[in-house]
Short mmCIF file of C-alpha atoms in Angstrom, two decimals:
data_model
loop_
_atom_site.label_atom_id
_atom_site.label_comp_id
_atom_site.label_asym_id
_atom_site.label_seq_id
_atom_site.Cartn_x
_atom_site.Cartn_y
_atom_site.Cartn_z
CA UNK A 82 88.45 116.04 106.21
CA UNK A 83 90.79 117.40 103.52
CA UNK A 84 89.60 120.73 102.23
CA UNK A 85 87.01 121.27 104.94
CA UNK A 86 89.12 123.50 107.18
CA UNK A 87 90.33 126.16 104.78
CA UNK A 88 88.75 128.82 106.95
CA UNK A 89 91.77 128.42 109.19
CA UNK A 90 94.12 129.56 106.41
CA UNK A 91 94.03 133.08 107.77
CA UNK A 92 96.13 131.82 110.67
CA UNK A 93 98.94 130.81 108.38
CA UNK A 94 101.52 133.59 108.18
CA UNK A 95 104.63 131.42 107.86
CA UNK A 96 106.02 127.93 108.05
CA UNK A 97 107.99 127.39 111.20
CA UNK A 98 108.70 123.64 111.16
CA UNK A 99 112.36 124.22 111.88
CA UNK A 100 111.82 126.60 114.81
CA UNK A 101 113.59 125.21 117.88
CA UNK A 102 111.85 127.57 120.35
CA UNK A 103 108.67 128.73 118.64
CA UNK A 104 106.67 131.65 119.87
CA UNK A 105 103.01 131.12 120.65
CA UNK A 106 102.13 132.74 117.30
CA UNK A 107 104.43 130.35 115.45
CA UNK A 108 103.08 127.34 117.38
CA UNK A 109 99.49 128.23 116.48
CA UNK A 110 100.43 128.81 112.85
CA UNK A 111 102.19 125.49 112.68
CA UNK A 112 99.27 123.52 114.16
CA UNK A 113 96.82 125.24 111.80
CA UNK A 114 99.06 124.46 108.83
CA UNK A 115 99.21 120.75 109.72
CA UNK A 116 95.43 120.65 110.14
CA UNK A 117 94.85 122.31 106.78
CA UNK A 118 97.25 119.94 105.03
CA UNK A 119 95.69 116.91 106.80
CA UNK A 120 99.14 115.86 108.00
CA UNK A 121 97.96 114.23 111.24
CA UNK A 122 101.07 112.06 111.57
CA UNK A 123 103.29 115.18 111.95
CA UNK A 124 100.59 116.86 114.02
CA UNK A 125 100.58 114.00 116.48
CA UNK A 126 104.37 114.15 116.75
CA UNK A 127 104.68 117.93 117.18
CA UNK A 128 101.61 118.85 119.20
CA UNK A 129 102.85 117.68 122.65
CA UNK A 130 105.82 120.05 122.57
CA UNK A 131 103.76 123.15 121.82
CA UNK A 132 100.46 122.10 123.37
CA UNK A 133 100.34 124.73 126.11
CA UNK A 134 101.03 127.55 123.62
CA UNK A 135 98.16 126.69 121.29
CA UNK A 136 94.83 128.39 121.77
CA UNK A 137 92.10 126.16 123.24
CA UNK A 138 89.93 126.14 120.16
CA UNK A 139 92.72 125.03 117.81
CA UNK A 140 94.12 122.63 120.40
CA UNK A 141 90.74 120.96 120.75
CA UNK A 142 90.36 120.65 117.01
CA UNK A 143 93.83 119.12 116.84
CA UNK A 144 92.84 116.64 119.55
CA UNK A 145 89.81 115.58 117.46
CA UNK A 146 91.96 114.74 114.45
CA UNK A 147 94.94 113.20 116.25
CA UNK A 148 92.68 110.93 118.32
CA UNK A 149 90.87 109.75 115.18
CA UNK A 150 94.10 109.15 113.31
CA UNK A 151 95.39 107.04 116.23
CA UNK A 152 92.22 104.93 116.31
CA UNK A 153 90.95 106.50 119.56
CA UNK A 154 87.47 107.13 118.16
CA UNK A 155 85.70 107.69 121.46
CA UNK A 156 88.32 110.23 122.51
CA UNK A 157 87.93 112.01 119.17
CA UNK A 158 84.19 112.32 119.73
CA UNK A 159 84.66 113.57 123.27
CA UNK A 160 86.79 116.35 121.84
CA UNK A 161 84.17 117.09 119.16
CA UNK A 162 81.66 117.50 122.00
CA UNK A 163 83.79 120.38 123.34
CA UNK A 164 84.01 122.22 119.99
CA UNK A 165 80.60 123.86 120.48
CA UNK A 166 82.34 126.18 122.94
CA UNK A 167 84.44 127.61 120.13
CA UNK A 168 81.95 128.40 117.31
CA UNK A 169 83.04 132.01 117.22
CA UNK A 170 86.72 131.18 116.92
CA UNK A 171 86.44 128.25 114.50
CA UNK A 172 83.34 129.20 112.56
CA UNK A 173 79.98 127.42 112.20
CA UNK A 174 81.14 125.60 109.04
CA UNK A 175 83.99 123.91 110.89
CA UNK A 176 81.69 122.89 113.76
CA UNK A 177 79.19 121.44 111.31
CA UNK A 178 81.94 119.58 109.47
CA UNK A 179 83.09 118.08 112.79
CA UNK A 180 79.56 116.84 113.49
CA UNK A 181 79.78 115.00 110.17
CA UNK A 182 83.17 113.69 111.23
CA UNK A 183 81.62 112.41 114.48
CA UNK A 184 79.54 109.97 112.40
CA UNK A 185 82.75 108.36 111.21
CA UNK A 186 83.88 107.90 114.79
CA UNK A 187 80.49 106.47 115.79
CA UNK A 188 80.67 103.93 112.93
CA UNK A 189 84.26 102.95 113.66
CA UNK A 190 83.50 102.38 117.35
CA UNK A 191 80.11 100.77 116.75
CA UNK A 192 78.34 103.46 118.75
CA UNK A 193 75.18 103.27 116.65
CA UNK A 194 72.96 104.89 119.25
CA UNK A 195 75.28 107.90 119.37
CA UNK A 196 75.45 107.86 115.57
CA UNK A 197 71.68 107.95 115.35
CA UNK A 198 71.49 110.98 117.64
CA UNK A 199 74.22 112.78 115.70
CA UNK A 200 72.65 112.25 112.29
CA UNK A 201 69.33 113.49 113.71
CA UNK A 202 71.03 116.65 114.85
CA UNK A 203 72.55 117.13 111.43
CA UNK A 204 69.23 116.58 109.68
CA UNK A 205 67.51 118.99 112.04
CA UNK A 206 70.11 121.66 111.28
CA UNK A 207 69.52 121.46 107.53
CA UNK A 208 66.47 122.67 105.53
CA UNK A 209 64.24 119.74 104.66
CA UNK A 210 65.20 119.95 100.99
CA UNK A 211 68.91 119.89 101.84
CA UNK A 212 68.73 116.73 103.95
CA UNK A 213 70.69 114.45 101.66
CA UNK A 214 69.96 110.89 100.67
CA UNK A 215 73.26 109.94 102.25
CA UNK A 216 72.17 111.30 105.66
CA UNK A 217 68.84 109.53 105.43
CA UNK A 218 70.68 106.33 104.48
CA UNK A 219 72.97 106.64 107.48
CA UNK A 220 69.97 107.24 109.70
CA UNK A 221 68.40 104.00 108.51
CA UNK A 222 71.71 102.29 109.20
CA UNK A 223 72.15 103.69 112.69
CA UNK A 224 68.51 103.12 113.62
CA UNK A 225 68.61 99.48 112.59
CA UNK A 226 71.64 98.77 114.80
CA UNK A 227 71.03 101.20 117.71
CA UNK A 228 69.39 98.60 119.93
CA UNK A 229 71.46 95.62 118.75
CA UNK A 230 74.35 93.97 120.53
CA UNK A 231 77.78 95.02 119.26
CA UNK A 232 80.16 92.62 117.54
CA UNK A 233 81.77 90.21 119.98
CA UNK A 234 84.82 88.04 119.32
CA UNK A 235 85.07 84.96 121.52
CA UNK A 236 88.34 83.07 121.48
CA UNK A 237 89.87 80.25 123.51
CA UNK A 238 92.81 80.83 125.83
CA UNK A 239 96.25 80.39 124.40
CA UNK A 240 97.44 81.12 120.87
CA UNK A 241 94.65 80.97 118.35
CA UNK A 242 95.21 79.65 114.83
CA UNK A 243 93.21 80.64 111.74
CA UNK A 244 94.16 78.76 108.54
CA UNK A 245 94.77 81.00 105.51
CA UNK A 246 94.72 80.23 101.79
CA UNK A 247 96.63 82.44 99.36
CA UNK A 248 94.47 82.18 96.25
CA UNK A 249 95.56 83.42 92.87
CA UNK A 250 93.17 86.12 91.58
CA UNK A 251 94.02 88.09 88.45
CA UNK A 252 97.56 89.43 88.66
CA UNK A 253 97.79 88.91 92.42
CA UNK A 254 96.34 86.99 95.32
CA UNK A 255 93.63 87.10 97.94
CA UNK A 256 94.03 85.94 101.50
CA UNK A 257 91.09 83.61 102.20
CA UNK A 258 89.78 82.42 105.54
CA UNK A 259 87.00 79.85 105.95
CA UNK A 260 83.89 80.86 107.87
CA UNK A 261 81.07 78.65 109.10
CA UNK A 262 77.52 79.51 110.10
CA UNK A 263 75.86 76.37 111.34
CA UNK A 264 76.51 73.68 108.76
CA UNK A 265 77.26 76.15 105.96
CA UNK A 266 80.86 77.05 105.05
CA UNK A 267 81.88 80.11 103.07
CA UNK A 268 85.20 81.55 101.83
CA UNK A 269 85.90 85.11 103.06
CA UNK A 270 88.47 87.58 101.72
CA UNK A 271 90.50 88.94 104.66
CA UNK A 272 90.16 92.60 103.84
CA UNK A 273 91.63 95.46 105.93
CA UNK A 274 90.33 97.84 103.23
CA UNK A 275 86.65 97.08 103.95
CA UNK A 276 85.47 99.53 106.63
CA UNK A 277 82.51 99.68 109.01
CA UNK A 278 81.01 96.29 108.14
CA UNK A 279 81.68 93.06 106.34
CA UNK A 280 80.30 92.43 102.86
CA UNK A 281 78.53 89.53 101.20
CA UNK A 282 76.57 88.80 98.02
CA UNK A 283 72.86 88.22 98.28
CA UNK A 284 73.28 84.52 97.44
CA UNK A 285 75.94 84.04 100.13
CA UNK A 286 73.85 85.95 102.66
CA UNK A 287 70.97 83.57 102.07
CA UNK A 288 73.26 80.57 102.42
CA UNK A 289 74.74 81.85 105.70
CA UNK A 290 71.44 82.99 107.21
CA UNK A 291 72.13 86.73 107.39
CA UNK A 292 69.14 88.57 108.82
CA UNK A 293 68.25 91.73 106.82
CA UNK A 294 67.54 94.66 109.11
CA UNK A 295 67.59 97.70 106.73
CA UNK A 296 67.30 98.47 103.03
CA UNK A 297 68.65 101.12 100.66
CA UNK A 298 71.92 101.83 102.43
CA UNK A 299 74.28 103.90 100.29
CA UNK A 300 77.96 102.85 100.27
CA UNK A 301 80.92 103.83 98.13
CA UNK A 302 83.43 101.47 96.57
CA UNK A 303 84.65 102.13 93.05
CA UNK A 304 81.24 103.81 92.67
CA UNK A 305 78.21 104.54 94.87
CA UNK A 306 75.55 101.93 95.19
CA UNK A 307 72.73 100.62 97.33
CA UNK A 308 72.97 97.59 99.59
CA UNK A 309 70.94 96.01 102.33
CA UNK A 310 72.17 95.82 105.94
CA UNK A 311 72.17 92.46 107.66
CA UNK A 312 73.33 90.69 110.86
CA UNK A 313 74.72 87.19 111.24
CA UNK A 314 74.12 85.91 114.79
CA UNK A 315 77.24 83.70 114.88
CA UNK A 316 80.19 83.02 112.54
CA UNK A 317 82.99 80.55 113.29
CA UNK A 318 86.41 81.45 111.81
CA UNK A 319 89.06 78.91 112.74
CA UNK A 320 89.04 78.78 116.55
CA UNK A 321 87.26 82.14 116.85
CA UNK A 322 83.52 82.80 117.22
CA UNK A 323 82.16 86.11 116.01
CA UNK A 324 78.76 87.13 117.23
CA UNK A 325 76.47 89.81 115.78
CA UNK A 326 78.60 90.51 112.68
CA UNK A 327 77.18 93.30 110.49
CA UNK A 328 77.10 92.80 106.75
CA UNK A 329 76.46 94.90 103.69
CA UNK A 330 74.44 92.68 101.36
CA UNK A 331 74.94 93.42 97.68
CA UNK A 332 73.23 91.88 94.71
CA UNK A 333 76.71 90.98 93.43
CA UNK A 334 80.17 91.67 94.83
CA UNK A 335 81.70 92.59 91.48
CA UNK A 336 80.14 92.67 88.00
CA UNK A 337 79.25 89.21 86.75
CA UNK A 338 81.18 89.81 83.54
CA UNK A 339 84.47 90.61 85.32
CA UNK A 340 85.91 87.35 84.04
CA UNK A 341 88.30 86.83 86.97
CA UNK A 342 88.52 83.34 88.45
CA UNK A 343 88.87 82.68 92.19
CA UNK A 344 86.68 85.50 93.46
CA UNK A 345 84.77 85.04 96.72
CA UNK A 346 81.25 86.12 97.56
CA UNK A 347 82.06 87.26 101.11
CA UNK A 348 84.47 89.74 102.67
CA UNK A 349 85.68 89.94 106.29
CA UNK A 350 86.31 93.64 107.04
CA UNK A 351 87.83 95.86 109.72
CA UNK A 352 84.51 95.54 111.58
CA UNK A 353 85.86 92.18 112.81
CA UNK A 354 89.61 92.34 112.08
CA UNK A 355 90.07 95.20 114.53
CA UNK A 356 88.47 93.10 117.28
CA UNK A 357 90.81 90.20 116.61
CA UNK A 358 93.57 92.34 118.08
CA UNK A 359 97.11 91.35 117.29
CA UNK A 360 97.37 89.17 114.20
CA UNK A 361 100.57 87.38 113.17
CA UNK A 362 100.70 86.22 109.54
CA UNK A 363 103.08 83.27 108.97
CA UNK A 364 103.51 82.85 105.23
CA UNK A 365 105.10 79.41 105.06
CA UNK A 366 102.61 77.90 107.56
CA UNK A 367 99.71 79.60 105.72
CA UNK A 368 98.05 80.77 108.90
CA UNK A 369 97.14 83.68 111.11
CA UNK A 370 98.07 83.41 114.76
CA UNK A 371 96.34 85.49 117.46
CA UNK A 372 98.91 85.33 120.28
CA UNK A 373 97.81 84.71 123.82
CA UNK A 374 100.42 87.23 125.00
CA UNK A 375 100.40 90.39 122.88
CA UNK A 376 103.63 92.10 121.89
CA UNK A 377 105.17 94.90 123.91
CA UNK A 378 103.78 98.32 122.90
CA UNK A 379 104.89 99.32 119.39
CA UNK A 380 105.34 102.74 117.88
CA UNK A 381 102.24 103.51 115.78
CA UNK A 382 102.80 103.28 112.04
CA UNK A 383 99.16 102.66 111.11
CA UNK A 384 96.89 105.70 111.01
CA UNK A 385 93.18 106.12 110.37
CA UNK A 386 91.78 108.78 108.02
CA UNK A 387 88.01 108.94 107.59
CA UNK A 388 87.72 105.35 108.79
CA UNK A 389 90.33 104.03 106.35
CA UNK A 390 93.62 102.59 107.62
CA UNK A 391 96.96 103.70 106.18
CA UNK A 392 100.50 102.37 106.63
CA UNK A 393 103.18 104.97 107.32
CA UNK A 394 106.41 103.82 105.68
CA UNK A 395 109.35 105.29 103.76
CA UNK A 396 110.95 104.97 100.37
CA UNK A 397 114.26 106.67 99.48
CA UNK A 398 114.01 108.65 102.72
CA UNK A 399 110.54 110.06 101.91
CA UNK A 400 107.43 109.22 103.91
CA UNK A 401 104.64 107.37 102.14
CA UNK A 402 101.02 106.88 103.21
CA UNK A 403 99.70 103.65 101.72
CA UNK A 404 96.15 102.42 102.11
CA UNK A 405 96.50 99.20 104.13
CA UNK A 406 94.26 97.06 102.02
CA UNK A 407 94.67 93.28 102.21
CA UNK A 408 91.64 92.93 99.99
CA UNK A 409 93.71 94.35 97.13
CA UNK A 410 95.34 91.48 95.23
CA UNK A 411 98.31 93.64 94.31
CA UNK A 412 99.87 96.83 95.70
CA UNK A 413 99.58 99.85 93.48
CA UNK A 414 101.00 103.38 93.62
CA UNK A 415 98.85 106.39 93.02
CA UNK A 416 98.80 109.54 90.86
CA UNK A 417 99.95 111.41 93.97
CA UNK A 418 102.98 109.12 94.11
CA UNK A 419 103.57 109.74 90.37
CA UNK A 420 103.53 113.50 90.99
CA UNK A 421 105.78 113.31 94.06
CA UNK A 422 108.37 111.04 92.49
CA UNK A 423 108.02 111.97 88.87
CA UNK A 424 111.75 111.85 88.08
CA UNK A 425 112.15 108.44 89.73
CA UNK A 426 109.18 107.03 87.84
CA UNK A 427 110.47 108.42 84.54
CA UNK A 428 113.85 106.76 85.17
CA UNK A 429 112.62 103.41 86.51
CA UNK A 430 109.17 102.68 85.04
CA UNK A 431 108.26 100.91 81.82
CA UNK A 432 105.92 102.03 79.08
CA UNK A 433 102.25 102.86 79.70
CA UNK A 434 99.97 99.87 80.15
CA UNK A 435 96.36 99.36 81.23
CA UNK A 436 95.79 98.57 84.92
CA UNK A 437 92.43 96.99 85.81
CA UNK A 438 91.00 97.10 89.32
CA UNK A 439 87.68 95.67 90.47
CA UNK A 440 85.52 96.04 93.54
CA UNK A 441 82.04 97.01 94.71
CA UNK A 442 80.46 99.21 92.08
CA UNK A 443 82.35 97.97 89.06
CA UNK A 444 85.77 97.78 87.40
CA UNK A 445 88.08 100.75 86.69
CA UNK A 446 90.76 100.77 84.05
CA UNK A 447 93.61 103.27 84.34
CA UNK A 448 96.78 104.09 82.49
CA UNK A 449 99.71 102.95 84.54
CA UNK A 450 103.46 102.31 84.29
CA UNK A 451 105.18 99.27 85.80
CA UNK A 452 108.20 99.43 88.07
CA UNK A 453 110.23 96.28 88.62
CA UNK A 454 110.59 96.72 92.36
CA UNK A 455 109.99 99.21 95.12
CA UNK A 456 111.64 98.85 98.52
CA UNK A 457 109.71 100.11 101.53
CA UNK A 458 111.25 100.83 104.89
CA UNK A 459 108.78 99.81 107.64
CA UNK A 460 110.22 100.52 111.04
CA UNK A 461 113.62 98.85 111.31
CA UNK A 462 112.99 96.37 108.50
CA UNK A 463 112.36 96.54 104.76
CA UNK A 464 109.95 94.86 102.31
CA UNK A 465 110.33 94.73 98.55
CA UNK A 466 107.28 94.93 96.32
CA UNK A 467 107.83 93.60 92.79
CA UNK A 468 106.15 94.41 89.46
CA UNK A 469 104.18 97.35 90.85
CA UNK A 470 102.06 99.69 88.73
CA UNK A 471 102.20 103.45 89.21
CA UNK A 472 98.76 104.81 88.23
CA UNK A 473 98.93 107.92 86.09
CA UNK A 474 96.75 110.96 86.77
CA UNK A 475 93.28 110.51 85.28
CA UNK A 476 92.49 112.44 82.13
CA UNK A 477 89.68 114.94 81.80
CA UNK A 478 86.95 114.68 84.39
CA UNK A 479 87.69 111.09 85.47
CA UNK A 480 87.29 110.67 89.21
CA UNK A 481 89.92 109.36 91.58
CA UNK A 482 89.12 106.03 93.27
CA UNK A 483 89.98 104.76 96.73
CA UNK A 484 92.98 102.98 95.18
CA UNK A 485 94.36 106.34 94.13
CA UNK A 486 94.16 108.10 97.50
CA UNK A 487 97.31 108.80 99.50
CA UNK A 488 100.45 107.43 97.86
CA UNK A 489 98.80 104.18 96.83
CA UNK A 490 97.57 100.87 98.22
CA UNK A 491 99.54 98.18 100.06
CA UNK A 492 97.93 94.88 99.14
CA UNK A 493 98.44 91.21 99.88
CA UNK A 494 101.91 91.21 98.28
CA UNK A 495 103.12 93.44 101.11
CA UNK A 496 102.32 90.72 103.68
CA UNK A 497 103.69 88.00 101.41
CA UNK A 498 106.95 89.88 100.88
CA UNK A 499 108.07 88.82 104.40
CA UNK A 500 108.14 85.48 106.13
CA UNK A 501 106.33 86.73 109.24
CA UNK A 502 104.52 89.97 109.88
CA UNK A 503 102.39 91.18 112.78
CA UNK A 504 99.71 93.90 112.74
CA UNK A 505 97.04 95.22 115.03
CA UNK A 506 94.27 97.62 113.89
CA UNK A 507 93.51 98.55 117.49
CA UNK A 508 97.04 99.29 118.67
CA UNK A 509 97.74 100.64 115.17
CA UNK A 510 101.00 99.00 114.20
CA UNK A 511 102.46 96.86 111.39
CA UNK A 512 105.74 95.06 112.02
CA UNK A 513 107.99 92.86 109.93
CA UNK A 514 109.26 90.07 112.18
CA UNK A 515 111.37 88.23 109.64
#
């Protein structure tokens, strides 16, 4: 979404964040400013107080973005459906961009039939030569799943236990859960950074009995690449049965010459994790617990941006947005963090080293500087991350990776920094219990 709504900049005639009793003009300016800066956390907090002063077109656009950030994907798409009434006010480019955004909501909510219809509308609106390979790929994806049953998680009554292994990988750890399909067992990385589907190597897919339903699907990890799309009828994880799980099937998960021991050939993504509901991680017991009685409602501190989940936390009184990525063996701070806290990094960080990160599409090596420890305030509690790299801005034309978005990535070491943590990707919270 960032950068797509610059046509609203004309509305910005002043920053009025401190205004106690804003005028309608100030309220509209402020909402437009927050949309343009993609600050949906502040937008969600401030919109209720000025809602009735904001013009309908801008208010509806704000509703689209706030609902998505809060994980209310169906509500976001309902608001997108109303934007056609405001083409004159918002501009055709914004309306078209929101149709693209609707695809993200369809994917996140597994509304593949709606996603198929939306991508067909987008393709019809473009000249034939402009209909991108990505759109055609998404159409194959949506079409293959449109008539299929959605993912279903079946669990027994009472607290549910899923054993977890913390496995050393490189300079950090993976959280591993054991999955079974029939008589075949497979180790899965528990990965909140894997969106829209799970992932598996071709060899593991064949072992598990994944049914291929579509070819040539374009996905982006550290680079773009092609995968197949498959479905596994039933997967047993601890005491939980998962039916109709969708998998991206790649020739290999990471390059064969990555030379890192302990890697798995299968990943459990948000496609399933979100449907598990509330998950309690107990470090000493090495287990996840899905409680029979969920917690009382928590204040949201997880947000969604383009289908990716971020943790809202604080350091030294400043808000951070960290990609909540339990598939990352070690937390890492981004070039944006380096720019925001340059003086702090200069005072606390060591000399430049090479930081190596792997994932689908390859391995990326960046210049980075180590910091001995970083304390994060998460709600009423704190967690300390140790021996963390701050990635330096890439030189020349080097592209930013997913690891470098926001203020960085919160990996497995965030969970392991506390004795017990609880999180829920549907209710959108992360809590340190002790």
